[in-house]
Coordinates of C-alpha atoms in Angstrom, one line a residue:
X1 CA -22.1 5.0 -20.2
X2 CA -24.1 5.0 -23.6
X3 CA -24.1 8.8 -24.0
X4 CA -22.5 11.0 -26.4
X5 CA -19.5 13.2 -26.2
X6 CA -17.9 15.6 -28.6
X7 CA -14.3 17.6 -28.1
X8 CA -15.7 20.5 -30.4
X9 CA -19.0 22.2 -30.9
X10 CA -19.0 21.5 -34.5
X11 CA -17.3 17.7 -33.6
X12 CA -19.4 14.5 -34.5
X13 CA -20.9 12.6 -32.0
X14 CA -19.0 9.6 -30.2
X15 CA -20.7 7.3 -27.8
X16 CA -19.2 6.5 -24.2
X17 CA -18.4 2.6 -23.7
X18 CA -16.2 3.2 -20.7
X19 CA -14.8 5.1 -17.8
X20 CA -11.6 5.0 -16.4
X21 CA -9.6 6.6 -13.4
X22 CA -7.0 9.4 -14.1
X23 CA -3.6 8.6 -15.1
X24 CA -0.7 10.8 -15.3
X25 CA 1.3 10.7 -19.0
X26 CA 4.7 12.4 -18.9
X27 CA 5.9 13.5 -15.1
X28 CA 4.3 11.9 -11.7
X29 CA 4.2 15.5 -10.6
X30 CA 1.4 16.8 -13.3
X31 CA -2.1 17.1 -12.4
X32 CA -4.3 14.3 -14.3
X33 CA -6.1 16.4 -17.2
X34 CA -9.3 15.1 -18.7
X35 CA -8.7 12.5 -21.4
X36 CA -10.4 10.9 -24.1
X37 CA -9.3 6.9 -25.9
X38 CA -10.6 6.4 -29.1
X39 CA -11.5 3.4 -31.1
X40 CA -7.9 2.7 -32.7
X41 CA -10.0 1.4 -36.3
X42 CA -12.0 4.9 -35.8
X43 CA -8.3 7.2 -35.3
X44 CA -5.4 4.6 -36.8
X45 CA -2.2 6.3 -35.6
X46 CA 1.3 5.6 -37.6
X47 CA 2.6 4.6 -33.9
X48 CA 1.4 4.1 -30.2
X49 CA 1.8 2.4 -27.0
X50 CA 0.6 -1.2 -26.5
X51 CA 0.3 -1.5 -22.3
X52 CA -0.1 -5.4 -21.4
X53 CA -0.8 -6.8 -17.6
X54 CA 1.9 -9.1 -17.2
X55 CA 4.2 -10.7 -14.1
X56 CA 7.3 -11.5 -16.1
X57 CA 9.9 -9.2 -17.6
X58 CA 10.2 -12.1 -20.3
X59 CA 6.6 -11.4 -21.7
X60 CA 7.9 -8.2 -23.6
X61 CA 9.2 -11.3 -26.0
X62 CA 6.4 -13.1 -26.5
X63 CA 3.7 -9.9 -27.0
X64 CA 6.2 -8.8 -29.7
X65 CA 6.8 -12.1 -31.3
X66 CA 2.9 -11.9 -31.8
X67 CA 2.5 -8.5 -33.0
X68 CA 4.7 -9.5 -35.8
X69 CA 3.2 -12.9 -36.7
X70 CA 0.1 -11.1 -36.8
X71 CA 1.4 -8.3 -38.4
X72 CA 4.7 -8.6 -40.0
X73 CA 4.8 -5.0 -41.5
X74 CA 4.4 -2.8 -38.0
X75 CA 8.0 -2.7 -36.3
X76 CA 7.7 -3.4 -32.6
X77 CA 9.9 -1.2 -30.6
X78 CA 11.0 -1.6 -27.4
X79 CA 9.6 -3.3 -24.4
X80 CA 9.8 -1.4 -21.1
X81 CA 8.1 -2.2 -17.3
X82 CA 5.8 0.0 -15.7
X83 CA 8.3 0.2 -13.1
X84 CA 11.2 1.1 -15.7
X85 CA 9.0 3.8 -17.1
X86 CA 8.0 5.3 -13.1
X87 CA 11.6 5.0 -12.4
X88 CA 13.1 7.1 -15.3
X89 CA 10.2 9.7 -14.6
X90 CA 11.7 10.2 -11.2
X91 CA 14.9 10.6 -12.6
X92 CA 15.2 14.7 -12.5
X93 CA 13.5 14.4 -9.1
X94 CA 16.0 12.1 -7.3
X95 CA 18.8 13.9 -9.3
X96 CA 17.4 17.5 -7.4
X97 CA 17.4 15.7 -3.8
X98 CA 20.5 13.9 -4.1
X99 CA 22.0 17.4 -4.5
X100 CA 19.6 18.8 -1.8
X101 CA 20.5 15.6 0.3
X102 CA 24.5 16.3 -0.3
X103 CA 24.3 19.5 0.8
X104 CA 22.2 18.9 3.4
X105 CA 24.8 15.6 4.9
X106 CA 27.6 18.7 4.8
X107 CA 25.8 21.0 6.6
X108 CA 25.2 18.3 9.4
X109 CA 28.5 18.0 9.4
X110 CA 29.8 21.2 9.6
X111 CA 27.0 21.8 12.4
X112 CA 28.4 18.8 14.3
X113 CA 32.1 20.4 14.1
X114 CA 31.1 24.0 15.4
X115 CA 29.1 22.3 18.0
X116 CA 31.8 20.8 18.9
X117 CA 34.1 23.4 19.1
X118 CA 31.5 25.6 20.5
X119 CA 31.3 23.5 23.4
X120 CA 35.5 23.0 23.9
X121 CA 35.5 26.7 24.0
X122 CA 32.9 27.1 26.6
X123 CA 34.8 24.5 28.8
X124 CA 38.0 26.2 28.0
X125 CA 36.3 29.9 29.8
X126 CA 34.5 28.5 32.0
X127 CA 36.9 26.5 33.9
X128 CA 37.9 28.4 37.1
X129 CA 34.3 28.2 37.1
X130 CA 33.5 24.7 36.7
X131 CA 36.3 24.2 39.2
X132 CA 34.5 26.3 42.0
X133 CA 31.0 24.5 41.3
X134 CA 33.0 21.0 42.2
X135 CA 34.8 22.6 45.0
X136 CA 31.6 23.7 46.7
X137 CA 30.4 20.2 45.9
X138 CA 29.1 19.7 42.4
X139 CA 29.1 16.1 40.8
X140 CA 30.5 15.2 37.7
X141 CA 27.2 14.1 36.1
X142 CA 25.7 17.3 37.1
X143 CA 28.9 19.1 35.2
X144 CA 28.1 17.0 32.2
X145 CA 24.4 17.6 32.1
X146 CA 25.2 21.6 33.1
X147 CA 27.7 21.7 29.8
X148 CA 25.5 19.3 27.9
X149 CA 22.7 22.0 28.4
X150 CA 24.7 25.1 27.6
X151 CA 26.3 23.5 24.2
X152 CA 22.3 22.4 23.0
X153 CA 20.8 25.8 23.4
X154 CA 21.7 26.6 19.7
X155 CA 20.9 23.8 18.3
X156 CA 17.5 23.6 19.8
X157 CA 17.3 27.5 19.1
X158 CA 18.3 26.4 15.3
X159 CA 15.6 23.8 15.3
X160 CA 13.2 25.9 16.1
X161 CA 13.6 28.7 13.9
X162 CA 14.0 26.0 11.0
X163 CA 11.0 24.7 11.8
X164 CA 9.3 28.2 11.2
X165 CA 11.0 29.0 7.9
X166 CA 9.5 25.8 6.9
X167 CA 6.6 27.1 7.0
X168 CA 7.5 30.2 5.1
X169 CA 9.1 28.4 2.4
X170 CA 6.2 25.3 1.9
X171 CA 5.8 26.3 -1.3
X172 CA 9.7 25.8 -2.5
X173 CA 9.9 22.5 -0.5
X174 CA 6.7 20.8 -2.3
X175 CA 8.4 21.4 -5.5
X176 CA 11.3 18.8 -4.1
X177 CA 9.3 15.8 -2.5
X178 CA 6.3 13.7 -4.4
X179 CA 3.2 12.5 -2.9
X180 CA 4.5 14.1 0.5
X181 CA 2.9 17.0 1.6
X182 CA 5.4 20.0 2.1
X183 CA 4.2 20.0 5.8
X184 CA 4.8 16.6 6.5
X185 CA 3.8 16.0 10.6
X186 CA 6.6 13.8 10.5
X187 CA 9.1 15.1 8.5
X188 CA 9.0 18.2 10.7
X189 CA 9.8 16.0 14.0
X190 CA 12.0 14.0 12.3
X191 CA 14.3 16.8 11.1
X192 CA 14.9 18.7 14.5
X193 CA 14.8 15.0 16.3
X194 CA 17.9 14.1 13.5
X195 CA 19.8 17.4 14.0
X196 CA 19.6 16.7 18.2
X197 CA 20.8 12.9 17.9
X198 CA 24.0 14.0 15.5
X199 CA 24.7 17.1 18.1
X200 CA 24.8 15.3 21.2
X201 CA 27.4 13.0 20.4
X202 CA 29.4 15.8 19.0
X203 CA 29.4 17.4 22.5
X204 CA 30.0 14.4 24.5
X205 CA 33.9 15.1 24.8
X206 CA 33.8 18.5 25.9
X207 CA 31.4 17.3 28.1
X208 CA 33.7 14.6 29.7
X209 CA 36.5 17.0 29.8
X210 CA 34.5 19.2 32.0
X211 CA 34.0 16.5 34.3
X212 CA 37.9 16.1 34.5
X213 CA 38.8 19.2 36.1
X214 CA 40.7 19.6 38.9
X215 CA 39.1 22.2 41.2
X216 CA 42.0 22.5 43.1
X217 CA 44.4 22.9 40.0
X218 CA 41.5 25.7 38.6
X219 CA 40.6 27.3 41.7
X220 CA 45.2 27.7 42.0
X221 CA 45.2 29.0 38.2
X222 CA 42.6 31.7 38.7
X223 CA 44.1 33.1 42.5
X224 CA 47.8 33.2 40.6
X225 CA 45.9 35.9 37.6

């Protein structure tokens, strides 16, 4: 405060009357540069920004109404919120991850419906076998939680390898999310813990179906081939 500051060599002298914290001008995703605010009376621009602390939308009416009974030559233009103005700088961003999020919502889908039919077709194979682990005295819970087991081994197998292109691909990611880090602790256990909650209830029929055979009927199928 009090000392002087010039933006070229050759510049004139201006003195410092205030500090204040960084701000960022045209995208939330730039990294704050250093700034200077000048004395409008010193620099008078043909237009500029007027930024009043307010708690009603309805004040935009009134600051204008002033400007031009002070000053009925300058046009006012329009009024916007601070909120208006963060909003339509995110608009690019949430236009990228709603795409990112759509195709992200069909590939959970589609993972849901080969897990599923992943799992019917192990039940299907496996039956003579299923059959013989019942005849020799196996429950059904312990038939749910064997197929259960089987039908999870990709998807944990695909969580984990997900989890470790991640890592490759930070760099890609952070240009998608804001004021997140890329390597978010809980984004990464949310992600694999979200994929396991949709894929369990997508095996839970095969499962139940497993526990439904007859070990008698399989056990007859398999001696007739």
């Amino acid at each position: 405060m009090g000392k002087g500051i010039r933006q070229l060599s050759n510049g004139p002298w201006q003195e410092i009357i205030g500090v204040v914290a960084d701000i960022k001008s045209s995208s939330l995703e730039e990294q704050p540069l250093g700034e200077i605010y000048r004395m409008l009376d010193k620099e008078p621009r043909s237009s500029m920004y007027l930024a009043v602390r307010t708690r009603t939308r309805s004040s935009g009416r009134l600051v204008g109404a002033a400007v031009r009974g002070s000053e009925p030559g300058v046009a006012f233009g329009e009024f916007e919120t601070m909120h208006d103005r963060i909003w339509s700088a995110g608009a690019k961003r949430r236009f990228h991850t709603s795409i990112v999020s759509s195709f992200a919502s069909l590939s959970l889908v589609l993972d849901m419906v080969g897990l599923f039919g992943l799992a019917m077709h192990w039940v299907r194979t496996r039956t003579p076998e299923i059959g013989l682990r019942m005849a020799l005295g196996a429950t059904g819970p312990q038939v749910f939680a064997l197929v259960l087991e089987q039908a999870l081994r990709p998807l944990i197998a695909g969580g984990i390898l997900g989890l470790g292109l991640s890592w490759v691909v930070t760099k890609t990611i952070a240009g998608f999310v804001y004021e997140i880090p890329a390597n978010d602790p809980l984004t990464l256990i949310a992600a694999p813990a979200l994929l396991l909650i949709a894929g369990v209830p997508a095996v839970l029929v095969p499962c139940w179906k497993a526990t439904q055979v007859d070990p008698a009927v399989s056990l007859r199928a398999e001696s007739t081939e």
